[in-house]
CSV table of C-alpha atoms and ligand atoms in Angstrom, one decimal:
chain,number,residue,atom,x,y,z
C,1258,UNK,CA,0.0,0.0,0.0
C,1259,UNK,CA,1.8,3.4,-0.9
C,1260,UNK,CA,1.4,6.3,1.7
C,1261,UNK,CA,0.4,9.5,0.6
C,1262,UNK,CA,3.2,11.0,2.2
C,1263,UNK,CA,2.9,14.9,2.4
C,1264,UNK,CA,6.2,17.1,1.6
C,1265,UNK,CA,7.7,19.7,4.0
C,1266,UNK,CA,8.3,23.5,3.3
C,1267,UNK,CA,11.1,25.1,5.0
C,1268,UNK,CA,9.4,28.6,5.7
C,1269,UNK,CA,11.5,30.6,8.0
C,1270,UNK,CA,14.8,30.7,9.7
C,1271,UNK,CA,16.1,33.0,12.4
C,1272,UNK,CA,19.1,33.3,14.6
C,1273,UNK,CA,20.3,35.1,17.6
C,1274,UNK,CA,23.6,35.8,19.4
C,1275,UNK,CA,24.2,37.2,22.3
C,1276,UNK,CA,25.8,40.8,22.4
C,1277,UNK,CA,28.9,40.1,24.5
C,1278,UNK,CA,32.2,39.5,22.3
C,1279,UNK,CA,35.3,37.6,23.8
C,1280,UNK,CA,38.5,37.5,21.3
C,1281,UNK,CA,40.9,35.0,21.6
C,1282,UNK,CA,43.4,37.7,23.0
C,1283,UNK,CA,41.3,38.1,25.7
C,1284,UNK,CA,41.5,34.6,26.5
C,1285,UNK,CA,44.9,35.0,27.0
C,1286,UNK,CA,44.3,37.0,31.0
C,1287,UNK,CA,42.8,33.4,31.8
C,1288,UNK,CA,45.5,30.7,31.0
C,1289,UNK,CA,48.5,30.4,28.7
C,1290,UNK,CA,47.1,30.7,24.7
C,1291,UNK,CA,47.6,32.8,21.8
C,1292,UNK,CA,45.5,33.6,19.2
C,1293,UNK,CA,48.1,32.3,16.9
C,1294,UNK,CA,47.5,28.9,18.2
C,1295,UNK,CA,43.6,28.7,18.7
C,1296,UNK,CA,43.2,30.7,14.8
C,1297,UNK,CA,45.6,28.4,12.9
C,1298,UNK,CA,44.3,25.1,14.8
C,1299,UNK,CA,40.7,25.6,15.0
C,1300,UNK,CA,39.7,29.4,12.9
C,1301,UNK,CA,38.3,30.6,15.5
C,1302,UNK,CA,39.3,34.5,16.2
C,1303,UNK,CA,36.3,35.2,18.8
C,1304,UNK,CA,32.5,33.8,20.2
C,1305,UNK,CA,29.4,35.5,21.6
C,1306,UNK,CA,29.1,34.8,25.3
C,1307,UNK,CA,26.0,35.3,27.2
C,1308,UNK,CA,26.3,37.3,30.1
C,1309,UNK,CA,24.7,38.4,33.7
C,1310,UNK,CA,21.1,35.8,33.9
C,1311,UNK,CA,21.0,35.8,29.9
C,1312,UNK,CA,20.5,32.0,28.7
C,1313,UNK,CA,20.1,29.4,26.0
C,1314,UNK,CA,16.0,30.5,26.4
C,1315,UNK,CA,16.3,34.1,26.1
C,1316,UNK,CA,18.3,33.5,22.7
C,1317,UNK,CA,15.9,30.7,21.7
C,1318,UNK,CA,13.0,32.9,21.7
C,1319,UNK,CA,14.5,35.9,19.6
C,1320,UNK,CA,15.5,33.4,17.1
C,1321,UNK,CA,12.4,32.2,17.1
C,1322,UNK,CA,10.5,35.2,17.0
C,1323,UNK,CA,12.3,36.0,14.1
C,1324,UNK,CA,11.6,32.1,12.3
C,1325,UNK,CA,8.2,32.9,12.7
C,1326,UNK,CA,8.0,36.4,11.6
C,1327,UNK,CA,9.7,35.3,8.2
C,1328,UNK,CA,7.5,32.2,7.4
C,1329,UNK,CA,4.6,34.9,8.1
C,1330,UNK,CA,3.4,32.5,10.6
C,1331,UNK,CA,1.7,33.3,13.6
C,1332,UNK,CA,2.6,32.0,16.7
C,1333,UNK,CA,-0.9,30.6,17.3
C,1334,UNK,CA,-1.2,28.4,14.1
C,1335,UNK,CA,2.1,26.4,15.7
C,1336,UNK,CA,1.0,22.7,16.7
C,1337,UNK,CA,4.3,21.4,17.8
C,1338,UNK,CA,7.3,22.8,19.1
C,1339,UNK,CA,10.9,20.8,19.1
C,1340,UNK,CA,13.7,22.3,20.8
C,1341,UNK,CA,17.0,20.8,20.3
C,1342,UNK,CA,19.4,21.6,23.2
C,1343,UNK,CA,23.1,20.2,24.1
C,1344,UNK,CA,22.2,20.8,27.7
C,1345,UNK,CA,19.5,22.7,28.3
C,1346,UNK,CA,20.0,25.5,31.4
C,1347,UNK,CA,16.9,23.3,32.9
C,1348,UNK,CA,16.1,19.6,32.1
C,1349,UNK,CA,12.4,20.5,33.0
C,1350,UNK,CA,10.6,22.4,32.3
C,1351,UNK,CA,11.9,21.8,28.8
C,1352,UNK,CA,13.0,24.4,26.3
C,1353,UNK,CA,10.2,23.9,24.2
C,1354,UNK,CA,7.8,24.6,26.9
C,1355,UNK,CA,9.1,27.5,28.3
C,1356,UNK,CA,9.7,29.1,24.9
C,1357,UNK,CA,5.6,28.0,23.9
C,1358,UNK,CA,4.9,30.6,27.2
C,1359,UNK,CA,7.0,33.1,25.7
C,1360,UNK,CA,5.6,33.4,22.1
C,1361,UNK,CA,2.0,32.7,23.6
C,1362,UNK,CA,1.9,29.7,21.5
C,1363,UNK,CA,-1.4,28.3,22.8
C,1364,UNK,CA,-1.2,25.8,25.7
C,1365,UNK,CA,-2.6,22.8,24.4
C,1366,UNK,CA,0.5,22.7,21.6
C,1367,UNK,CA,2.9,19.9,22.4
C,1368,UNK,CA,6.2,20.9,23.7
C,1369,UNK,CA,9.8,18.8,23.8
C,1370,UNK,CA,13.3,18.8,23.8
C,1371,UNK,CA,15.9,16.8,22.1
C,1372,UNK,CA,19.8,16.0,23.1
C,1373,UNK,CA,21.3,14.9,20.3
C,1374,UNK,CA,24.2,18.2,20.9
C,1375,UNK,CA,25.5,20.1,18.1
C,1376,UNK,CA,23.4,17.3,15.4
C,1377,UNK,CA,20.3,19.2,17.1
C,1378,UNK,CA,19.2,21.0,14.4
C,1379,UNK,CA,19.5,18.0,12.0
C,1380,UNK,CA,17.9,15.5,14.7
C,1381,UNK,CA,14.8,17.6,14.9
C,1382,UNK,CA,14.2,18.4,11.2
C,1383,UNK,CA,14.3,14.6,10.8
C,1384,UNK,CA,11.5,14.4,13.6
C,1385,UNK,CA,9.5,17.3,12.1
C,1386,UNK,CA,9.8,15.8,8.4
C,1387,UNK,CA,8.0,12.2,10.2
C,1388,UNK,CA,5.5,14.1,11.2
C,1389,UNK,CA,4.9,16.7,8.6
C,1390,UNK,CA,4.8,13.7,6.0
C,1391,UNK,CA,2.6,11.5,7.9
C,1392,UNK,CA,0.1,14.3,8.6
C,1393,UNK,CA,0.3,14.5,12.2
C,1394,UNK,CA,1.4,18.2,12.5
C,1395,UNK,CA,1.0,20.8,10.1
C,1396,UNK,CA,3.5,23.3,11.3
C,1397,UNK,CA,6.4,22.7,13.6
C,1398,UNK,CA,8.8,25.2,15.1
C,1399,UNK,CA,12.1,24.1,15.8
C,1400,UNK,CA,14.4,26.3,17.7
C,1401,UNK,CA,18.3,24.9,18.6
C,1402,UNK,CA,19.6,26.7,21.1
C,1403,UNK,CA,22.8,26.3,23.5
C,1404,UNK,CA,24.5,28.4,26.0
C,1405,UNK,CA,27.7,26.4,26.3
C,1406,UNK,CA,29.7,29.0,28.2
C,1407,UNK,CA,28.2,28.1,31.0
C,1408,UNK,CA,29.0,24.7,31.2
C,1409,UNK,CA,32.5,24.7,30.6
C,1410,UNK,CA,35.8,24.8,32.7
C,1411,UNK,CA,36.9,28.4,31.7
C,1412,UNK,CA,40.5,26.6,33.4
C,1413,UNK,CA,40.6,23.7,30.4
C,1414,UNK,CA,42.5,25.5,27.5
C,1415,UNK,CA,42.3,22.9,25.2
C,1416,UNK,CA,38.1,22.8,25.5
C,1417,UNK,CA,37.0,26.4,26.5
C,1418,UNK,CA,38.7,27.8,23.8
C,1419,UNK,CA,36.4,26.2,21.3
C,1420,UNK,CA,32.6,27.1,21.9
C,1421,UNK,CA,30.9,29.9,22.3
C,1422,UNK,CA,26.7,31.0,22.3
C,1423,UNK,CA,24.0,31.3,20.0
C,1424,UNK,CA,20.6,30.4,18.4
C,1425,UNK,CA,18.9,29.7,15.3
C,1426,UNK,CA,15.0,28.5,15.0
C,1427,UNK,CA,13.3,26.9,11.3
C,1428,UNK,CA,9.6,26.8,10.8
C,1429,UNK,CA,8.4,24.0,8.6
C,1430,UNK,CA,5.2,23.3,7.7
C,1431,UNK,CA,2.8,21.1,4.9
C,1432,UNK,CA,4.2,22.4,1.9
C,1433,UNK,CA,0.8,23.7,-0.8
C,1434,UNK,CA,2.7,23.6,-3.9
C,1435,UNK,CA,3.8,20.1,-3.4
C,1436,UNK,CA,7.2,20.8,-3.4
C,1437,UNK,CA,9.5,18.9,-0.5
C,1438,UNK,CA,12.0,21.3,0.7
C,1439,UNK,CA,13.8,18.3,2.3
C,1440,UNK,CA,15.8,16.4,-1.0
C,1441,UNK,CA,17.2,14.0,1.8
C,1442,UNK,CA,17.8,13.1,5.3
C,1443,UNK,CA,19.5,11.1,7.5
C,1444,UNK,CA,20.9,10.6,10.8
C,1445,UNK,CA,23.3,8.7,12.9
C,1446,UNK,CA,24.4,7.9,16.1
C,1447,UNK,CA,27.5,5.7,17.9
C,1448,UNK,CA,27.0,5.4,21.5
C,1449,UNK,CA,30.2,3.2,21.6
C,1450,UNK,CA,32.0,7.0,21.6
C,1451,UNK,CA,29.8,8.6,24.0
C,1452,UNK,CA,33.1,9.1,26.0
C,1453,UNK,CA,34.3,11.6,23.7
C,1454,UNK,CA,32.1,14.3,24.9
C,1455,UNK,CA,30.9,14.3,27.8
C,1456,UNK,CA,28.8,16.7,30.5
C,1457,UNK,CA,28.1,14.8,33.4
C,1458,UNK,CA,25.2,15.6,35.5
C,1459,UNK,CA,26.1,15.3,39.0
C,1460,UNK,CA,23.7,15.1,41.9
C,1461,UNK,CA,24.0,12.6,45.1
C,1462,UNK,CA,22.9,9.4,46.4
C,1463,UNK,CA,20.4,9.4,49.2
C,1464,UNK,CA,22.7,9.9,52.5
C,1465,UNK,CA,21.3,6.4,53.9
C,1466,UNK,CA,23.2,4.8,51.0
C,1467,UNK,CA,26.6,4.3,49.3
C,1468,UNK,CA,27.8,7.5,48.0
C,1469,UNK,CA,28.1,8.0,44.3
C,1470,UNK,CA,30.8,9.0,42.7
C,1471,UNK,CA,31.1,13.5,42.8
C,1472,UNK,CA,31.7,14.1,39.0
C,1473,UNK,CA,32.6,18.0,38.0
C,1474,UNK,CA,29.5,19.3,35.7
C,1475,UNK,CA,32.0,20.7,33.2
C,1476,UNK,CA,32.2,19.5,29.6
C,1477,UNK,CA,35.0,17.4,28.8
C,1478,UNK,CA,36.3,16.0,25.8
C,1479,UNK,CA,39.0,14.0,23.8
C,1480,UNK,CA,39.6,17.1,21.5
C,1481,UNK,CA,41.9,15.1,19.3
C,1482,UNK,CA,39.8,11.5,19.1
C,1483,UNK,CA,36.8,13.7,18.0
C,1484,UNK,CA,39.0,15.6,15.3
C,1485,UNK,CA,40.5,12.0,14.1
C,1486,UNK,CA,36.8,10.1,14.1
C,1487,UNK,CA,35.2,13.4,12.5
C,1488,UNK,CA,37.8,14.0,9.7
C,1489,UNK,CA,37.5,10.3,9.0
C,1490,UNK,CA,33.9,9.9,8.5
C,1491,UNK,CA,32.0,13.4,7.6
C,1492,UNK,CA,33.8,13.3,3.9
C,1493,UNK,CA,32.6,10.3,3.4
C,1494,UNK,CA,29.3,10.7,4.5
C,1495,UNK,CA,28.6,13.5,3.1
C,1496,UNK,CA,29.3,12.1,0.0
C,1497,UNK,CA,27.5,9.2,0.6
C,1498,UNK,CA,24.5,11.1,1.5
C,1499,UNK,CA,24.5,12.9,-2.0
C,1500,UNK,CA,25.0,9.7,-4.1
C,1501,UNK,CA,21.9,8.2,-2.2
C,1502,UNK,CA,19.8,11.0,-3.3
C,1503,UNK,CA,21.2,10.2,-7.0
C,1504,UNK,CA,22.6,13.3,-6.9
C,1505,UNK,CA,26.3,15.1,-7.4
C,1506,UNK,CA,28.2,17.2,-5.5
C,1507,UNK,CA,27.8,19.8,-8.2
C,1508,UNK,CA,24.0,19.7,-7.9
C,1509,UNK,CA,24.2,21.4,-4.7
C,1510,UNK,CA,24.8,25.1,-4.4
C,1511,UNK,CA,26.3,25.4,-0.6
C,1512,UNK,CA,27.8,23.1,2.4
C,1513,UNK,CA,26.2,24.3,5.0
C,1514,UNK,CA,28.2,22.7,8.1
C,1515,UNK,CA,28.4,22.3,11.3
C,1516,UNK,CA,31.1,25.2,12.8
C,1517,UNK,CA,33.6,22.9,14.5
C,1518,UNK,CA,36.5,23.7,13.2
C,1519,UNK,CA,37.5,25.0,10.4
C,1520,UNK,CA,40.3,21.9,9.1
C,1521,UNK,CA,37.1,19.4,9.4
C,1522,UNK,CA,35.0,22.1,7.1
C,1523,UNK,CA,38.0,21.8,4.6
C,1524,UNK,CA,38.1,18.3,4.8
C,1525,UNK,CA,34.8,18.0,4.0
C,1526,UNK,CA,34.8,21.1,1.4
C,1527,UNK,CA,38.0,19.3,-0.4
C,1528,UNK,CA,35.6,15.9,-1.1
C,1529,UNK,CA,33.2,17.7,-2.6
C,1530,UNK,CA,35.4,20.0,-4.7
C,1531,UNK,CA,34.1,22.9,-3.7
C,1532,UNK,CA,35.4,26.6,-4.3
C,1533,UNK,CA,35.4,28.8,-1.3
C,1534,UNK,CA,32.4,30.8,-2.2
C,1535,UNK,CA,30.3,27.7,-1.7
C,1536,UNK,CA,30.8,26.9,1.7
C,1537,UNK,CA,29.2,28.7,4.7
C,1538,UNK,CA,31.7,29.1,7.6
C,1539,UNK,CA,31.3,31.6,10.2
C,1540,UNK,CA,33.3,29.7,13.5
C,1541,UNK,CA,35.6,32.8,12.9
C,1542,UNK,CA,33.5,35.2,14.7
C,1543,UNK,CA,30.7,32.3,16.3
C,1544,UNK,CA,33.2,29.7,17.7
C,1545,UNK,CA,31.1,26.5,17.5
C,1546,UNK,CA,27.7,27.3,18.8
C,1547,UNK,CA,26.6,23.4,19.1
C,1548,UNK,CA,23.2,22.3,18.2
C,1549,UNK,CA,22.8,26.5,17.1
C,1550,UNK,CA,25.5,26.4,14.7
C,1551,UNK,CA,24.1,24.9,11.3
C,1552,UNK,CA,20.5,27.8,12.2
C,1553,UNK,CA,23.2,30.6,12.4
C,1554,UNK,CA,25.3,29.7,9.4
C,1555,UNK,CA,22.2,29.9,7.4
C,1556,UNK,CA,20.6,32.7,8.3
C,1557,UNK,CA,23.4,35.0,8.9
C,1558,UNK,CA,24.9,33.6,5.7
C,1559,UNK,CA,21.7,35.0,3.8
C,1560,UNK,CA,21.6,38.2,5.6
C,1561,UNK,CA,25.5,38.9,4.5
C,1562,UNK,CA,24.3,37.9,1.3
C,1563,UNK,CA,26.7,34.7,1.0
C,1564,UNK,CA,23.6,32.4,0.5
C,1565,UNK,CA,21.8,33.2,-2.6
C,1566,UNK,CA,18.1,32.1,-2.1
C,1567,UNK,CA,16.1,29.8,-4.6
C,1568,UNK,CA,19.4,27.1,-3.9
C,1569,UNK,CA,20.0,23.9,-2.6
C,1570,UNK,CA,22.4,23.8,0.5
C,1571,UNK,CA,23.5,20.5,2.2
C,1572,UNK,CA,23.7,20.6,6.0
C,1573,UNK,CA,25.6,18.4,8.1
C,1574,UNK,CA,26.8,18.4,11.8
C,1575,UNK,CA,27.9,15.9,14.1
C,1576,UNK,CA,28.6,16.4,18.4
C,1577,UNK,CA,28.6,13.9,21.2
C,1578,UNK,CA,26.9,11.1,21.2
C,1579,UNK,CA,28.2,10.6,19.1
C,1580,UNK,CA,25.8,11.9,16.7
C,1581,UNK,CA,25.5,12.4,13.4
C,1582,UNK,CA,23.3,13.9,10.3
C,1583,UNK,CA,23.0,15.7,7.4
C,1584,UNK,CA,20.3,16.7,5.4
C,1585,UNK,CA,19.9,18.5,1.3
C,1586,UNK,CA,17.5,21.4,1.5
C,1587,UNK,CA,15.8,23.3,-0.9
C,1588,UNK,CA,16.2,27.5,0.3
C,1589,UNK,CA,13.5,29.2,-0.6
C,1590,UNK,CA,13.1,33.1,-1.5
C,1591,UNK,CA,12.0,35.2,1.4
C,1592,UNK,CA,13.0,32.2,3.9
C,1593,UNK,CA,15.1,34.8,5.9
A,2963,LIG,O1,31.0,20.0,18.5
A,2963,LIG,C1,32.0,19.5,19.4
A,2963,LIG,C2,33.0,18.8,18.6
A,2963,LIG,N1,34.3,19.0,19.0
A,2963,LIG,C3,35.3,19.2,18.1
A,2963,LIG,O2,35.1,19.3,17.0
A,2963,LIG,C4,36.7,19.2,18.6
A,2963,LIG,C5,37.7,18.7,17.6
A,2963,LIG,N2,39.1,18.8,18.0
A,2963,LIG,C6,39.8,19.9,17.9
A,2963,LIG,O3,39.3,20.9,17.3
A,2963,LIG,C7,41.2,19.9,18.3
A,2963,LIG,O4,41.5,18.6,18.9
A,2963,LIG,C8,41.5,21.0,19.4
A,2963,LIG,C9,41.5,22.3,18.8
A,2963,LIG,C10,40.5,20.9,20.6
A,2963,LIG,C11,42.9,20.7,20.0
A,2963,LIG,O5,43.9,20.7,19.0
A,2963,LIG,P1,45.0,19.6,19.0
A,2963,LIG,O6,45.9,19.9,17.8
A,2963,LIG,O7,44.3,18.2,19.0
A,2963,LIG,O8,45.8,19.8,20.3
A,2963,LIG,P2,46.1,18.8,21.5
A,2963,LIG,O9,44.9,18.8,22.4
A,2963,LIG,O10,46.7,17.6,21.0
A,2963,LIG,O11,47.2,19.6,22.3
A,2963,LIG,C12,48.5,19.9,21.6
A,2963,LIG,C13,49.3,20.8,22.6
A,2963,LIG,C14,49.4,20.3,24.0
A,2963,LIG,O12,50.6,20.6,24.5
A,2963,LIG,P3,51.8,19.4,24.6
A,2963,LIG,O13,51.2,18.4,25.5
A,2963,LIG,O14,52.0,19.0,23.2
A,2963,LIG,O15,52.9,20.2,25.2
A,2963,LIG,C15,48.3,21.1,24.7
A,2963,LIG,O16,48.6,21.3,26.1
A,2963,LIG,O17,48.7,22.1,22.6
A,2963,LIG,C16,48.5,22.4,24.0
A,2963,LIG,N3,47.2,23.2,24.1
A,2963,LIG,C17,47.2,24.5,24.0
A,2963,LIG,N4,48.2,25.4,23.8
A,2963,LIG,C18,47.9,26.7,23.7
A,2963,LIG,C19,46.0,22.8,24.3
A,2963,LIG,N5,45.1,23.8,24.3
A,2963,LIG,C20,45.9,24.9,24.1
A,2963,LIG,C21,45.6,26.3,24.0
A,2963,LIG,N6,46.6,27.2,23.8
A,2963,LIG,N7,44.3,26.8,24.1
């Protein structure tokens, strides 16, 4: 029996960062770095950090704001809301929920959050695509938003260096010209690596019992393992990703990545044989903005004019997990 499967418009994209700037010189008054050495080995030059009670919610909701205003949608005609989170500032109530109460999206509209980390934004547009095609939901907003900062040992050089804040939101909906905006998607996930990257929740054991072990609520990671497992499979995925849509790289107008660091972009950029003008990278200015970083790269790269609307753009991002995803898009005019 063949489904009548209905297709997905992307209809509006947003992003949001938070005002404060922190340059790699400045990271310098807290332990031994240069800018020489986090530029050349990562491209990162500076990140947004939130500051004073400013938080992963706050940003969420400007970006979504700003989705929603460009897909002309009002907040009321939302019927599911996905937020995708690395670690959100609360683990209830969710994201999702609390960013429903800010837009006054009505209060019957279901509400959740997903941890997939920086393959967030992928993650959920694989979640909203289920249930746009099957009919479920009509129009989903999906908001990826992480305040990393805050979660981080500013003392580890080799893993505060790297992230910094930000959002980015996509409303998708039932497309009415039959069109799917989503060419092809696909996600992934090895739990085998879950050491990697990790931010343990702590907490403690009930006094009249064996204490549990105190873990530090920082994140930690294997900076070089995640390079070496990331430079050795994003190429190829990518590729493969493209060839299982029966298409070419050349068919597709812009990478869209995940902003990790810059040598994995390259990598990634050089199996494709792009030129530099197809490939979005911001990390320069963003640092890697986790599950908010693929939103960003977008919308900022069509507000600077280096995405050209009426294109195709492949997105792909991976984080702990470890997870995986990419996705080829159709961008529409007036998206953002
Ligand atoms: O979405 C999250 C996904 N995460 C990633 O994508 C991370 C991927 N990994 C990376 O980007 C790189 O592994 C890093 C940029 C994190 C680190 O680069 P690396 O070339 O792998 O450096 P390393 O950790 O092997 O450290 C090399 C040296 C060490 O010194 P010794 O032991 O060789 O004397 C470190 O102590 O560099 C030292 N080092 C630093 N020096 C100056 C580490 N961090 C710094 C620093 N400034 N910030």
């Amino acid at each position: 029996m063949t489904q009548n499967l209905k297709p997905l418009k992307i209809a509006g994209v947003g992003y949001c960062v938070p005002e404060t700037v922190v340059t790699n010189d400045d990271l310098t008054k807290l332990y031994d770095t240069s800018d020489e050495w986090i530029y050349s080995r990562t491209g990162i030059k500076e990140r947004h950090l939130v500051s004073g009670n400013e938080g992963a919610v706050d940003l969420g909701e400007k970006a979504a704001k700003q989705a929603l205003e460009k897909s002309k949608i009002n907040p009321e005609n939302v019927d599911l809301i996905i937020a995708a989170s690395s670690a959100p500032p609360k683990l209830y109530p969710a994201i999702a929920c609390q960013i429903q109460d800010r837009l006054g999206i009505p209060n019957h509209v279901p509400a959740f959050d997903i941890t997939a980390a920086c393959s967030g934004l992928i993650y959920g547009l694989s979640i909203a695509k289920a249930y746009i095609s099957s009919g479920m939901y009509k129009t989903i907003l999906i908001v990826a938003t992480d305040n990393n900062s805050r979660l981080l040992d500013w003392e580890d050089r080799s893993t505060s260096i790297l992230f910094g804040d930000g959002a980015g939101a996509m409303v998708v909906t039932e497309s009415d010209d039959g069109v799917d905006d989503i060419i092809a998607i696909d996600i992934k996930a090895d739990g085998t690596l879950g050491n990697l990257i990790e931010l343990p929740l702590s907490g403690q054991n009930c006094p009249l019992v064996e204490p549990c072990e105190n873990h530090k609520q920082y994140i930690v990671m294997n900076g070089k393992e995640v390079y070496k497992f990331v430079a050795r499979v994003l190429p190829q995925y990518v590729e493969d990703l493209i060839s299982n849509a029966d298409m070419k790289a050349e068919d597709i107008d812009y990478l869209i990545p995940h902003q990790a660091n810059l040598r994995i972009i390259h990598a990634v950029q050089e199996r494709l044989g792009y030129s530099d003008d197809k490939v979005v990278t911001n990390i320069k200015y963003y640092g890697n903005t986790s599950a908010a970083s693929i939103p960003i790269a977008l919308a900022e790269g069509v507000e600077k004019g280096n995405v050209k609307l009426g294109s195709t753009a492949i997105l792909c991002g991976f984080g702990a997990g470890m997870t995986w995803g990419g996705a080829i898009v159709r961008l529409r005019e007036g998206i953002c």
